[in-house]
Coordinates of C-alpha atoms in Angstrom, one line a residue:
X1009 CA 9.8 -25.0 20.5
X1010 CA 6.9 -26.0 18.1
X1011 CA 5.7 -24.8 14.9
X1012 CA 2.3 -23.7 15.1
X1013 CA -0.7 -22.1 13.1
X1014 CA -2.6 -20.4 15.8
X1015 CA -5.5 -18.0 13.5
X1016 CA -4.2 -14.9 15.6
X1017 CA -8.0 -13.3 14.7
X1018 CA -9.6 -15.7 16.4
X1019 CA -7.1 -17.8 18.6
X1020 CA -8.2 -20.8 17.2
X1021 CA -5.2 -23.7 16.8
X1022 CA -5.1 -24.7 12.8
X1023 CA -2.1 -27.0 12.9
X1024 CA 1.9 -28.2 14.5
X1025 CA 4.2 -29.3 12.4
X1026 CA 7.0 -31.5 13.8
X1027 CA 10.6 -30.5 14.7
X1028 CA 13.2 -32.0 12.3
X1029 CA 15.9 -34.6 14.3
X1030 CA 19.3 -33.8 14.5
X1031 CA 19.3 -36.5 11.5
X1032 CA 17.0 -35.3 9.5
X1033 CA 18.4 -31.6 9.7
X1034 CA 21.8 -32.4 8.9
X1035 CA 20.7 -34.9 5.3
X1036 CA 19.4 -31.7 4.5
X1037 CA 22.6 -29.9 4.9
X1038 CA 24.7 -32.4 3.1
X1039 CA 21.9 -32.7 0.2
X1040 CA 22.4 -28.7 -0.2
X1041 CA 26.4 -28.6 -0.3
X1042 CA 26.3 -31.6 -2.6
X1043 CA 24.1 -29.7 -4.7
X1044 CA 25.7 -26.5 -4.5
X1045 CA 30.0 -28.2 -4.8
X1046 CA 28.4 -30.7 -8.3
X1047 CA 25.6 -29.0 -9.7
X1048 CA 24.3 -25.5 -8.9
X1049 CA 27.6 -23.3 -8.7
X1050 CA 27.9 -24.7 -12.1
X1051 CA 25.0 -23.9 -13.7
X1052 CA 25.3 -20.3 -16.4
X1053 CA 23.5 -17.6 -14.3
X1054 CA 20.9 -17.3 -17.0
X1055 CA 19.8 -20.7 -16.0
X1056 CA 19.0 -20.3 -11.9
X1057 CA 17.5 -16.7 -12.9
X1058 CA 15.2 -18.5 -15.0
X1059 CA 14.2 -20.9 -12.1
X1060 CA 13.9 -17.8 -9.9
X1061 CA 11.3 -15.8 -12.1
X1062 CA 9.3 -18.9 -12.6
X1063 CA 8.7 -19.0 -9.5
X1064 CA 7.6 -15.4 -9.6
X1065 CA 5.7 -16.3 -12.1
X1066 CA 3.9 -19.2 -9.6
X1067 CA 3.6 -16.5 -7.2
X1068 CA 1.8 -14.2 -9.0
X1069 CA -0.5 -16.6 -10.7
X1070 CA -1.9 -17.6 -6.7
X1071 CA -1.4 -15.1 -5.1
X1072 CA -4.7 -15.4 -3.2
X1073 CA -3.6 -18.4 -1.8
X1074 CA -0.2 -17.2 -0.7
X1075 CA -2.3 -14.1 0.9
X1076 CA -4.7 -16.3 2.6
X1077 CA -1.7 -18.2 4.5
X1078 CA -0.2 -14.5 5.7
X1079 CA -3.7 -13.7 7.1
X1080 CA -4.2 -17.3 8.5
X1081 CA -0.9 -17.1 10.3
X1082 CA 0.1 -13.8 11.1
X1083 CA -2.9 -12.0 11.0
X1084 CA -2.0 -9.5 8.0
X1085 CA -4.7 -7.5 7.0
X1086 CA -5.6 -9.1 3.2
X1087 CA -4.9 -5.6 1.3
X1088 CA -1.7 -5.5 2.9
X1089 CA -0.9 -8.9 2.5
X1090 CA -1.5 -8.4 -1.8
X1091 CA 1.0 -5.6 -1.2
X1092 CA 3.3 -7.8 0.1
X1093 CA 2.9 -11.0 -2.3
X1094 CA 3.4 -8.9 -5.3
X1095 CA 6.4 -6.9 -4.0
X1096 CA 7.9 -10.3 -3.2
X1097 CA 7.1 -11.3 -7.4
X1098 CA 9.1 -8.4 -8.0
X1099 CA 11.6 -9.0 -6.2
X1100 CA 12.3 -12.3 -7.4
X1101 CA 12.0 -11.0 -11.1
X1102 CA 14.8 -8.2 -10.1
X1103 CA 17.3 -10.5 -9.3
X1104 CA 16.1 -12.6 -12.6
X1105 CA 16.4 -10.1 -14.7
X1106 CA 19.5 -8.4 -13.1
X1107 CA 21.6 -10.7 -11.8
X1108 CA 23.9 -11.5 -14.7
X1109 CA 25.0 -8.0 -14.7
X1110 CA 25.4 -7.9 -11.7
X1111 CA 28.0 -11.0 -11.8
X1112 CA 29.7 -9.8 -14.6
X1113 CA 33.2 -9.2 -14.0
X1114 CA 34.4 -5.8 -13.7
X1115 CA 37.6 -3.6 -14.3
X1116 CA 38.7 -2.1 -11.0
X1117 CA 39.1 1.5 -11.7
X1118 CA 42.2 3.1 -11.1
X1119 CA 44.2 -0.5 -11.2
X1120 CA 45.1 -1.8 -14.6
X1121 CA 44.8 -5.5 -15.1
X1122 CA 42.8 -6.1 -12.2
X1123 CA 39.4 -7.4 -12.4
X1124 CA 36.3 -7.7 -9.8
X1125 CA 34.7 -11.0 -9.6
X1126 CA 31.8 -12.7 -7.9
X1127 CA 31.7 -16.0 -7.1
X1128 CA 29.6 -18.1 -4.8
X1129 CA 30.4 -19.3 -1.2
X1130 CA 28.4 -22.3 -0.8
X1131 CA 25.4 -22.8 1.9
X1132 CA 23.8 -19.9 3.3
X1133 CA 22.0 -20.5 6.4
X1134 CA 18.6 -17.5 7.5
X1135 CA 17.0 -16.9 10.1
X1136 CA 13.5 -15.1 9.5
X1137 CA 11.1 -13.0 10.9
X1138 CA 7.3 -13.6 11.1
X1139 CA 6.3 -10.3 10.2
X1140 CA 6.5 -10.1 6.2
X1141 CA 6.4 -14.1 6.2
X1142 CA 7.4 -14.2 2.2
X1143 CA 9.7 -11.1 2.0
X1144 CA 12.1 -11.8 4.8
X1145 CA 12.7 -14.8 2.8
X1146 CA 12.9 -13.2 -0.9
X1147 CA 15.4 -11.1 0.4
X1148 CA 17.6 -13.6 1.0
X1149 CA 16.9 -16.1 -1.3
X1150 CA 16.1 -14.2 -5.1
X1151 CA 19.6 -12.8 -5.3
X1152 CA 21.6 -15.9 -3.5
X1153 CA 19.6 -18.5 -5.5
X1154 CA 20.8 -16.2 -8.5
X1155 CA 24.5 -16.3 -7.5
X1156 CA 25.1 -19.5 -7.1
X1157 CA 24.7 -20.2 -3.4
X1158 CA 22.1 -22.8 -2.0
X1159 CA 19.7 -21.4 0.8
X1160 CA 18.4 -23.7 4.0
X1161 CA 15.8 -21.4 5.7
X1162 CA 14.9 -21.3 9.6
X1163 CA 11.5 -19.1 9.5
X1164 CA 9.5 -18.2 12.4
X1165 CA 7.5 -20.3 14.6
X1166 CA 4.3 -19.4 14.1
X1167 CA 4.2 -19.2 10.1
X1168 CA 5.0 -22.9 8.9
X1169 CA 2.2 -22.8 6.3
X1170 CA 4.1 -19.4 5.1
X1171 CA 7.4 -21.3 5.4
X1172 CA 6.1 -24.8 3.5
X1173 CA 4.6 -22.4 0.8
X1174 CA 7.2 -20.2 -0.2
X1175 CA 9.9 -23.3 -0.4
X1176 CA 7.3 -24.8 -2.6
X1177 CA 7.1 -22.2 -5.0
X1178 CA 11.2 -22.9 -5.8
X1179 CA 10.0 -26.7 -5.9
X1180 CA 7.7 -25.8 -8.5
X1181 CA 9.5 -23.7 -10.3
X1182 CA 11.8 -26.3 -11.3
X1183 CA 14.8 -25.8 -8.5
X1184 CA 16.7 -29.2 -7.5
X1185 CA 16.8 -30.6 -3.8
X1186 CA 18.9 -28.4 -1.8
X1187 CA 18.7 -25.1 -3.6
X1188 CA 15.9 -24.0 -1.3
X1189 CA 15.3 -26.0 2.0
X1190 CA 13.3 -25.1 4.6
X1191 CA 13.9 -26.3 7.9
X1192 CA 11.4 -27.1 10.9
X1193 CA 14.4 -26.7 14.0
X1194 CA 15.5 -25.8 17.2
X1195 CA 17.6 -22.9 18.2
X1196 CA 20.5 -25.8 19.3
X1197 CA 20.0 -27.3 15.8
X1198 CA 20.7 -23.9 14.4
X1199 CA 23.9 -23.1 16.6
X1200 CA 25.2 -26.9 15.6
X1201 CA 24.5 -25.7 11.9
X1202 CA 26.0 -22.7 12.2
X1203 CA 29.5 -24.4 13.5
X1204 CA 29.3 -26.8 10.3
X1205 CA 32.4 -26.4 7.8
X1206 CA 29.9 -26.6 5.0
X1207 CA 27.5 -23.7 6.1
X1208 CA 29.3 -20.9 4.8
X1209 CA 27.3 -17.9 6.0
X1210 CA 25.0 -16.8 8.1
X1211 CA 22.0 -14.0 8.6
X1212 CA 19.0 -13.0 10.8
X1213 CA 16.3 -10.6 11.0
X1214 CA 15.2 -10.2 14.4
X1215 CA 15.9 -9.2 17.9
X1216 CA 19.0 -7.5 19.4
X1217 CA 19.2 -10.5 21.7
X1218 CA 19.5 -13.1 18.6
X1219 CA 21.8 -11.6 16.8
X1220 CA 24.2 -11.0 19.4
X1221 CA 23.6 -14.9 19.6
X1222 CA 23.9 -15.2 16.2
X1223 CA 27.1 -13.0 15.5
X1224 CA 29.2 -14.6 18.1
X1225 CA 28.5 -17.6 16.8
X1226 CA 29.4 -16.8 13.0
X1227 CA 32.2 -14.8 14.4
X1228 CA 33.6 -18.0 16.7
X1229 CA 33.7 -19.8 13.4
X1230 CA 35.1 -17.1 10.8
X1231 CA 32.0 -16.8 9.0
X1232 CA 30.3 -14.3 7.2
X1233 CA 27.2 -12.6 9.0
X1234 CA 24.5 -10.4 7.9
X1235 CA 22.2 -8.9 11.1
X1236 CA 19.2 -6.6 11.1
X1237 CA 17.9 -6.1 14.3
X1238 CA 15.2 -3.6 13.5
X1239 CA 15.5 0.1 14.4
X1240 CA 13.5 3.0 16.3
X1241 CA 12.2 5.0 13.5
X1242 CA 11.5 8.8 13.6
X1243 CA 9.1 10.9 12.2
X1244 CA 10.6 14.6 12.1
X1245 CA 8.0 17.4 11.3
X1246 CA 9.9 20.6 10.4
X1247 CA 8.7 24.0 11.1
X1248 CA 7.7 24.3 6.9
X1249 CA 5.8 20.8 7.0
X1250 CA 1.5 21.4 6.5
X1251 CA 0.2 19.5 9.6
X1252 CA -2.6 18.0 8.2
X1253 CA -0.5 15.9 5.5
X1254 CA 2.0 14.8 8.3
X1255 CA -0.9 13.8 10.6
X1256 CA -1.9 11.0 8.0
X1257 CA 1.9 9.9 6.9
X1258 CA 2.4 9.7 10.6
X1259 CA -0.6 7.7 11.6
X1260 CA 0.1 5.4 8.2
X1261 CA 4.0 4.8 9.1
X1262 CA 2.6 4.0 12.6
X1263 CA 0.2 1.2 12.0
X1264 CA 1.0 -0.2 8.9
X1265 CA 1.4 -4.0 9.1
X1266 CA -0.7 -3.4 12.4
X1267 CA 2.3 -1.9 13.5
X1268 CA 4.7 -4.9 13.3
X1269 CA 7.2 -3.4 11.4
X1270 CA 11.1 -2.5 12.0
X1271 CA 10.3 0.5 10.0
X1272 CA 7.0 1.5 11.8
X1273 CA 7.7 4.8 12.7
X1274 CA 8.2 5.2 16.9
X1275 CA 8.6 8.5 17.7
X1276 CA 7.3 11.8 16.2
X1277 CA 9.6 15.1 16.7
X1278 CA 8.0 17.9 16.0
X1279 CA 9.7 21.1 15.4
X1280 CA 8.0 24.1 18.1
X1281 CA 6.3 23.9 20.7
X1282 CA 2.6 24.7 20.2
X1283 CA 2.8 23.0 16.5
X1284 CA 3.7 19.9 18.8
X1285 CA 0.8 20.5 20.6
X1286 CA -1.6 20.7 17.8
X1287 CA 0.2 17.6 16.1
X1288 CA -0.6 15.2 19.9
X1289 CA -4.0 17.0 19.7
X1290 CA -4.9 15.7 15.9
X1291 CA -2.9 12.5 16.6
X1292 CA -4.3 11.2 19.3
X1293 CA -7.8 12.1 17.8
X1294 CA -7.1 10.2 14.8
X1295 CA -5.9 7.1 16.7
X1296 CA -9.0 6.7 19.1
X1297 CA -11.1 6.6 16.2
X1298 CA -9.4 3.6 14.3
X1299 CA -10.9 0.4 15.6
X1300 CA -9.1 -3.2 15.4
X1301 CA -10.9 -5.2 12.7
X1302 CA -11.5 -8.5 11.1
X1303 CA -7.9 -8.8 8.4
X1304 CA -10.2 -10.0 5.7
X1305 CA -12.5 -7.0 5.8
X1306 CA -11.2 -4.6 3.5
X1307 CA -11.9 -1.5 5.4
X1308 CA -9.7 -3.1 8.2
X1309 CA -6.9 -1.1 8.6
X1310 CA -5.4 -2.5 12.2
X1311 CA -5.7 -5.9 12.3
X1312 CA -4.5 -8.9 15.3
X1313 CA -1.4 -8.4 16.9
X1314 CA 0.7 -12.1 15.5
X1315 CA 0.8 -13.5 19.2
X1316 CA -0.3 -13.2 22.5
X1317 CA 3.8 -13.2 23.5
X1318 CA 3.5 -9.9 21.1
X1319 CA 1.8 -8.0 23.9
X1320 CA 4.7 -8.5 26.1
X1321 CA 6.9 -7.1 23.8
X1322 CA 7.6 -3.7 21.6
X1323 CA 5.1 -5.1 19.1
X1324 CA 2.3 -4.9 22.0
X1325 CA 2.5 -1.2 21.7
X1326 CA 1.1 -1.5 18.5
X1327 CA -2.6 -2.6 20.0
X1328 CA -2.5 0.9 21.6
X1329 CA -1.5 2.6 17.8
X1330 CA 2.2 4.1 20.0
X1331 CA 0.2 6.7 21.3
X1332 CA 2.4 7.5 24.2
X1333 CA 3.7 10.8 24.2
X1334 CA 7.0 12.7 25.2
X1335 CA 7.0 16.0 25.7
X1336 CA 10.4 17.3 24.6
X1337 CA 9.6 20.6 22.4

Protein backbone atom coordinates (compact mmCIF):
# COMPACT_ATOMS: atom_id res chain seq x y z
CA UNK A 1 0.00 0.00 0.00
CA UNK A 2 1.31 3.52 -1.16
CA UNK A 3 -0.11 6.89 -1.13
CA UNK A 4 -0.12 8.22 -4.52
CA UNK A 5 -1.13 11.34 -6.72
CA UNK A 6 -1.67 9.76 -10.02
CA UNK A 7 -3.50 12.98 -12.37
CA UNK A 8 -6.38 10.41 -13.25
CA UNK A 9 -6.97 12.91 -16.55
CA UNK A 10 -3.97 12.21 -17.82
CA UNK A 11 -2.21 9.24 -15.89
CA UNK A 12 0.58 11.04 -15.18
CA UNK A 13 2.39 10.12 -11.49
CA UNK A 14 2.57 13.69 -9.44
CA UNK A 15 3.85 12.37 -6.13
CA UNK A 16 4.07 9.10 -3.01
CA UNK A 17 4.05 9.99 0.17
CA UNK A 18 5.63 7.51 2.71
CA UNK A 19 3.82 4.97 5.01
CA UNK A 20 4.00 6.01 8.71
CA UNK A 21 6.07 3.09 10.98
CA UNK A 22 4.31 1.32 13.52
CA UNK A 23 6.34 4.12 15.72
CA UNK A 24 5.44 6.93 14.17
CA UNK A 25 1.67 5.96 13.98
CA UNK A 26 1.27 5.15 17.54
CA UNK A 27 3.26 8.89 18.89
CA UNK A 28 0.48 10.15 17.07
CA UNK A 29 -2.08 8.22 18.94
CA UNK A 30 -0.69 9.00 22.35
CA UNK A 31 -0.12 12.78 21.33
CA UNK A 32 -4.13 12.79 20.53
CA UNK A 33 -5.45 11.07 23.93
CA UNK A 34 -2.97 13.29 25.79
CA UNK A 35 -4.49 16.08 24.21
CA UNK A 36 -7.97 15.02 24.36
CA UNK A 37 -7.70 13.39 28.65
CA UNK A 38 -5.52 17.30 29.65
CA UNK A 39 -6.54 19.81 27.27
CA UNK A 40 -9.31 19.55 24.72
CA UNK A 41 -12.33 17.76 26.57
CA UNK A 42 -11.68 20.72 28.79
CA UNK A 43 -11.90 23.40 26.71
CA UNK A 44 -15.90 25.54 26.84
CA UNK A 45 -17.49 24.41 23.58
CA UNK A 46 -17.53 28.03 22.40
CA UNK A 47 -13.88 27.72 22.25
CA UNK A 48 -13.20 24.43 19.74
CA UNK A 49 -16.32 25.92 17.60
CA UNK A 50 -14.41 28.86 17.13
CA UNK A 51 -11.32 26.87 15.96
CA UNK A 52 -13.75 24.93 13.67
CA UNK A 53 -15.26 28.01 11.77
CA UNK A 54 -11.82 29.50 11.35
CA UNK A 55 -11.04 26.99 9.59
CA UNK A 56 -14.08 27.43 7.46
CA UNK A 57 -13.17 30.61 7.20
CA UNK A 58 -9.43 29.22 5.66
CA UNK A 59 -11.46 27.15 3.49
CA UNK A 60 -13.42 29.49 1.91
CA UNK A 61 -10.86 32.21 1.51
CA UNK A 62 -8.69 29.29 -0.94
CA UNK A 63 -10.93 27.54 -2.09
CA UNK A 64 -9.34 27.44 -5.59
CA UNK A 65 -6.60 25.72 -4.23
CA UNK A 66 -8.48 23.20 -2.23
CA UNK A 67 -10.44 22.58 -5.70
CA UNK A 68 -7.36 22.27 -7.72
CA UNK A 69 -6.12 19.25 -5.37
CA UNK A 70 -9.83 17.41 -5.80
CA UNK A 71 -9.25 17.71 -9.66
CA UNK A 72 -5.52 16.84 -9.36
CA UNK A 73 -6.24 13.75 -7.46
CA UNK A 74 -9.48 12.40 -8.07
CA UNK A 75 -10.30 13.82 -11.17
CA UNK A 76 -13.56 15.95 -10.05
CA UNK A 77 -14.86 18.06 -12.53
CA UNK A 78 -13.80 21.84 -11.21
CA UNK A 79 -17.66 23.06 -11.00
CA UNK A 80 -18.34 20.23 -8.96
CA UNK A 81 -15.47 20.36 -7.03
CA UNK A 82 -16.51 24.36 -5.85
CA UNK A 83 -19.83 22.61 -4.96
CA UNK A 84 -18.16 20.50 -2.80
CA UNK A 85 -15.49 22.91 -1.13
CA UNK A 86 -18.14 25.25 -0.12
CA UNK A 87 -20.65 22.69 1.18
CA UNK A 88 -17.72 21.37 3.32
CA UNK A 89 -17.33 25.58 4.68
CA UNK A 90 -20.77 25.05 5.62
CA UNK A 91 -20.58 22.39 7.19
CA UNK A 92 -17.90 23.20 9.44
CA UNK A 93 -19.80 26.57 10.26
CA UNK A 94 -23.08 24.33 11.28
CA UNK A 95 -21.39 22.52 13.80
CA UNK A 96 -19.74 26.08 14.93
CA UNK A 97 -22.54 27.73 15.18
CA UNK A 98 -24.74 24.82 16.56
CA UNK A 99 -22.91 22.82 18.52
CA UNK A 100 -23.40 24.31 21.94
CA UNK A 101 -27.04 23.75 21.64
CA UNK A 102 -26.70 20.85 20.71
CA UNK A 103 -24.52 19.86 24.04
CA UNK A 104 -26.66 21.59 26.24
CA UNK A 105 -28.13 19.42 28.75
CA UNK A 106 -31.63 18.46 28.44
CA UNK A 107 -34.72 17.44 30.63
CA UNK A 108 -35.84 13.95 29.61
CA UNK A 109 -39.48 14.23 28.96
CA UNK A 110 -41.79 12.27 30.83
CA UNK A 111 -38.96 11.57 33.74
CA UNK A 112 -38.66 14.20 36.41
CA UNK A 113 -35.21 14.93 37.65
CA UNK A 114 -33.48 13.28 34.94
CA UNK A 115 -31.32 15.06 32.61
CA UNK A 116 -29.67 14.16 29.06
CA UNK A 117 -26.01 14.89 28.72
CA UNK A 118 -23.34 14.76 26.17
CA UNK A 119 -20.09 14.21 26.90
CA UNK A 120 -17.04 13.22 24.85
CA UNK A 121 -15.44 9.69 24.50
CA UNK A 122 -12.01 10.31 23.58
CA UNK A 123 -10.16 9.33 20.14
CA UNK A 124 -12.13 8.71 17.20
CA UNK A 125 -10.42 6.87 14.60
CA UNK A 126 -12.08 7.28 10.28
CA UNK A 127 -11.70 5.69 7.67
CA UNK A 128 -12.53 7.77 4.36
CA UNK A 129 -13.50 7.53 1.00
CA UNK A 130 -11.82 9.13 -2.05
CA UNK A 131 -14.81 10.20 -3.71
CA UNK A 132 -15.76 13.69 -1.95
CA UNK A 133 -12.01 13.85 -0.63
CA UNK A 134 -12.95 16.98 1.88
CA UNK A 135 -16.55 16.02 2.91
CA UNK A 136 -16.04 12.44 3.94
CA UNK A 137 -13.81 14.10 6.31
CA UNK A 138 -16.01 17.21 7.53
CA UNK A 139 -18.51 14.85 8.33
CA UNK A 140 -16.64 13.41 10.84
CA UNK A 141 -14.51 15.83 12.02
CA UNK A 142 -16.80 19.47 12.31
CA UNK A 143 -19.14 17.99 14.84
CA UNK A 144 -16.53 15.60 16.81
CA UNK A 145 -13.88 18.40 16.83
CA UNK A 146 -17.00 20.48 18.37
CA UNK A 147 -17.69 17.88 21.08
CA UNK A 148 -14.80 17.37 22.53
CA UNK A 149 -13.40 14.30 20.84
CA UNK A 150 -9.87 14.29 19.04
CA UNK A 151 -9.97 12.87 15.36
CA UNK A 152 -6.86 10.69 13.73
CA UNK A 153 -7.91 10.35 10.04
CA UNK A 154 -6.99 7.32 7.57
CA UNK A 155 -8.18 8.82 3.97
CA UNK A 156 -7.82 7.12 0.76
CA UNK A 157 -4.86 6.17 -1.05
CA UNK A 158 -4.88 8.06 -3.88
CA UNK A 159 -5.79 11.63 -2.34
CA UNK A 160 -2.82 12.50 0.09
CA UNK A 161 -2.54 16.04 -1.20
CA UNK A 162 -6.53 16.08 -0.25
CA UNK A 163 -5.70 14.43 3.04
CA UNK A 164 -2.34 16.82 3.96
CA UNK A 165 -4.70 19.83 2.97
CA UNK A 166 -7.72 19.44 4.77
CA UNK A 167 -5.58 18.49 8.24
CA UNK A 168 -3.84 21.69 7.54
CA UNK A 169 -6.70 23.81 7.46
CA UNK A 170 -7.38 22.71 11.52
CA UNK A 171 -3.51 23.47 11.77
CA UNK A 172 -4.12 26.81 10.67
CA UNK A 173 -6.98 27.52 12.22
CA UNK A 174 -5.37 27.43 15.51
CA UNK A 175 -6.24 23.60 16.59
CA UNK A 176 -3.37 21.91 18.96
CA UNK A 177 -1.36 18.60 18.02
CA UNK A 178 -3.67 15.85 18.16
CA UNK A 179 -7.02 17.37 17.60
CA UNK A 180 -6.89 16.57 13.92
CA UNK A 181 -4.17 14.00 12.68
CA UNK A 182 -3.92 12.58 9.64
CA UNK A 183 -2.45 9.43 9.21
CA UNK A 184 -0.39 7.92 6.08
CA UNK A 185 -1.02 3.76 7.12
CA UNK A 186 -1.59 0.37 6.38
CA UNK A 187 -4.70 -1.54 6.84
CA UNK A 188 -2.58 -3.76 9.75
CA UNK A 189 -1.74 -0.38 11.28
CA UNK A 190 -5.37 0.44 11.34
CA UNK A 191 -6.60 -3.01 12.81
CA UNK A 192 -3.61 -2.55 15.64
CA UNK A 193 -5.27 0.96 16.21
CA UNK A 194 -8.44 -0.10 16.28
CA UNK A 195 -7.64 -2.78 19.24
CA UNK A 196 -5.88 0.20 21.27
CA UNK A 197 -7.62 1.06 24.77
CA UNK A 198 -7.24 4.68 23.90
CA UNK A 199 -9.10 4.69 20.41
CA UNK A 200 -12.49 4.91 21.61
CA UNK A 201 -14.47 4.62 18.36
CA UNK A 202 -14.45 3.83 15.14
CA UNK A 203 -16.14 4.65 11.42
CA UNK A 204 -15.79 4.01 7.72
CA UNK A 205 -17.22 4.96 4.50
CA UNK A 206 -16.62 2.42 2.03
CA UNK A 207 -17.08 -1.05 0.78
CA UNK A 208 -19.36 -3.84 2.23
CA UNK A 209 -16.12 -5.83 2.40
CA UNK A 210 -14.37 -3.16 4.82
CA UNK A 211 -16.79 -2.67 7.03
CA UNK A 212 -17.60 -6.08 7.75
CA UNK A 213 -13.73 -5.85 8.53
CA UNK A 214 -14.13 -2.96 10.28
CA UNK A 215 -17.22 -3.91 12.54
CA UNK A 216 -15.86 -7.09 13.72
CA UNK A 217 -13.09 -5.50 14.78
CA UNK A 218 -14.85 -2.59 16.78
CA UNK A 219 -17.26 -5.16 17.86
CA UNK A 220 -14.25 -7.73 19.18
CA UNK A 221 -13.19 -4.78 21.26
CA UNK A 222 -16.66 -3.23 22.64
CA UNK A 223 -16.34 -0.18 20.62
CA UNK A 224 -18.55 2.07 19.10
CA UNK A 225 -18.86 1.81 15.22
CA UNK A 226 -20.37 3.98 12.57
CA UNK A 227 -20.50 2.11 8.84
CA UNK A 228 -21.77 3.39 5.57
CA UNK A 229 -21.27 1.15 2.96
CA UNK A 230 -22.97 2.99 0.10
CA UNK A 231 -26.42 1.90 -1.35
CA UNK A 232 -28.17 0.99 -4.74
CA UNK A 233 -30.23 4.05 -5.39
CA UNK A 234 -33.51 4.14 -7.31
CA UNK A 235 -35.07 6.42 -9.45
CA UNK A 236 -39.01 5.67 -9.43
CA UNK A 237 -41.03 7.45 -12.26
CA UNK A 238 -44.76 7.33 -11.36
CA UNK A 239 -47.44 7.09 -13.84
CA UNK A 240 -48.31 11.19 -13.00
CA UNK A 241 -44.44 12.12 -13.45
CA UNK A 242 -43.79 14.52 -17.00
CA UNK A 243 -41.13 12.44 -18.77
CA UNK A 244 -39.11 15.11 -20.05
CA UNK A 245 -38.22 16.58 -16.45
CA UNK A 246 -37.43 12.96 -15.08
CA UNK A 247 -35.22 12.30 -18.18
CA UNK A 248 -32.80 15.16 -17.01
CA UNK A 249 -33.06 14.45 -12.96
CA UNK A 250 -32.35 10.92 -14.04
CA UNK A 251 -29.35 11.55 -16.24
CA UNK A 252 -28.05 14.25 -13.46
CA UNK A 253 -28.47 11.68 -10.34
CA UNK A 254 -26.70 9.28 -12.68
CA UNK A 255 -23.42 11.03 -13.52
CA UNK A 256 -23.00 13.48 -11.04
CA UNK A 257 -19.44 13.21 -9.50
CA UNK A 258 -18.83 11.22 -12.90
CA UNK A 259 -20.85 8.79 -11.31
CA UNK A 260 -18.80 8.02 -8.17
CA UNK A 261 -21.30 8.56 -5.84
CA UNK A 262 -23.13 6.18 -3.10
CA UNK A 263 -26.12 8.21 -3.95
CA UNK A 264 -25.80 8.11 -7.80
CA UNK A 265 -28.92 6.80 -8.73
CA UNK A 266 -28.61 2.85 -10.16
CA UNK A 267 -31.69 1.88 -11.35
CA UNK A 268 -34.67 3.62 -13.00
CA UNK A 269 -38.34 2.06 -12.39
CA UNK A 270 -40.60 3.30 -14.37
CA UNK A 271 -44.28 2.92 -13.80
CA UNK A 272 -46.05 1.16 -17.38
CA UNK A 273 -44.91 -0.36 -19.86
CA UNK A 274 -44.70 1.82 -23.02
CA UNK A 275 -43.78 5.00 -20.67
CA UNK A 276 -40.71 2.64 -19.83
CA UNK A 277 -40.13 2.36 -23.21
CA UNK A 278 -40.12 5.98 -24.14
CA UNK A 279 -38.08 6.76 -20.86
CA UNK A 280 -34.91 3.79 -22.29
CA UNK A 281 -35.62 5.55 -25.71
CA UNK A 282 -34.89 9.36 -24.41
CA UNK A 283 -32.24 7.97 -21.94
CA UNK A 284 -30.20 6.25 -23.76
CA UNK A 285 -30.27 9.15 -26.39
CA UNK A 286 -29.26 11.53 -23.94
CA UNK A 287 -26.36 9.43 -22.61
CA UNK A 288 -24.58 8.72 -26.09
CA UNK A 289 -24.47 12.29 -26.62
CA UNK A 290 -22.47 13.23 -23.35
CA UNK A 291 -18.79 12.94 -24.12
CA UNK A 292 -16.02 12.40 -21.24
CA UNK A 293 -14.10 15.66 -20.93
CA UNK A 294 -11.15 17.53 -19.60
CA UNK A 295 -12.37 18.31 -15.41
CA UNK A 296 -11.17 21.79 -15.79
CA UNK A 297 -13.21 22.65 -18.81
CA UNK A 298 -16.30 24.04 -17.57
CA UNK A 299 -18.63 22.46 -19.96
CA UNK A 300 -17.30 19.09 -18.78
CA UNK A 301 -19.89 17.36 -17.28
CA UNK A 302 -18.37 13.58 -17.05
CA UNK A 303 -14.99 13.69 -16.11
CA UNK A 304 -11.93 10.60 -15.42
CA UNK A 305 -13.05 7.80 -13.61
CA UNK A 306 -10.47 8.18 -10.00
CA UNK A 307 -8.49 4.91 -10.94
CA UNK A 308 -7.77 2.50 -13.39
CA UNK A 309 -8.81 -0.34 -10.33
CA UNK A 310 -12.33 1.87 -10.75
CA UNK A 311 -12.99 0.07 -14.03
CA UNK A 312 -13.01 -3.22 -12.28
CA UNK A 313 -15.39 -2.20 -10.00
CA UNK A 314 -19.24 -0.69 -9.61
CA UNK A 315 -17.59 2.68 -10.22
CA UNK A 316 -16.42 1.36 -13.84
CA UNK A 317 -20.01 1.45 -14.77
CA UNK A 318 -19.95 4.97 -14.52
CA UNK A 319 -17.55 5.35 -17.91
CA UNK A 320 -20.54 3.70 -19.68
CA UNK A 321 -23.14 6.55 -17.85
CA UNK A 322 -25.25 2.84 -16.18
CA UNK A 323 -26.89 2.55 -19.30
CA UNK A 324 -27.67 -1.07 -18.89
CA UNK A 325 -31.20 -1.79 -18.96
CA UNK A 326 -33.76 -4.25 -17.23
CA UNK A 327 -36.69 -4.82 -18.66
CA UNK A 328 -39.09 -5.43 -15.74
CA UNK A 329 -42.45 -3.25 -16.67
Amino acid sequence: MTFRTVNPATGEFVEEFPLQSDEEVFAALETADTLYREDWKFRPVAERARIVSQAAQILRENRDEYVEHLTLEMGKVTRFGYFEVDLVADILDYYAEHGEKFLTEQPLPGEPGAKLTAEPIGVILAIEKWNFPYYQLARVAASQLVAGNVVMMKHAESVPRCALAFARLFEEAGAPEGAYTNLFCDIEQIATLIDDFRVRGVTLTGSERAGTSVGERAGRNLKKAVLELGGSDPALILEGAPLDPAVEQVVMGRTYNSGQGCVNIKRVIVVGRARGAQMLAALTERFAAIEVGDPKDETTLIGPLASERGLGTGWGKARHLGCRSTRRW
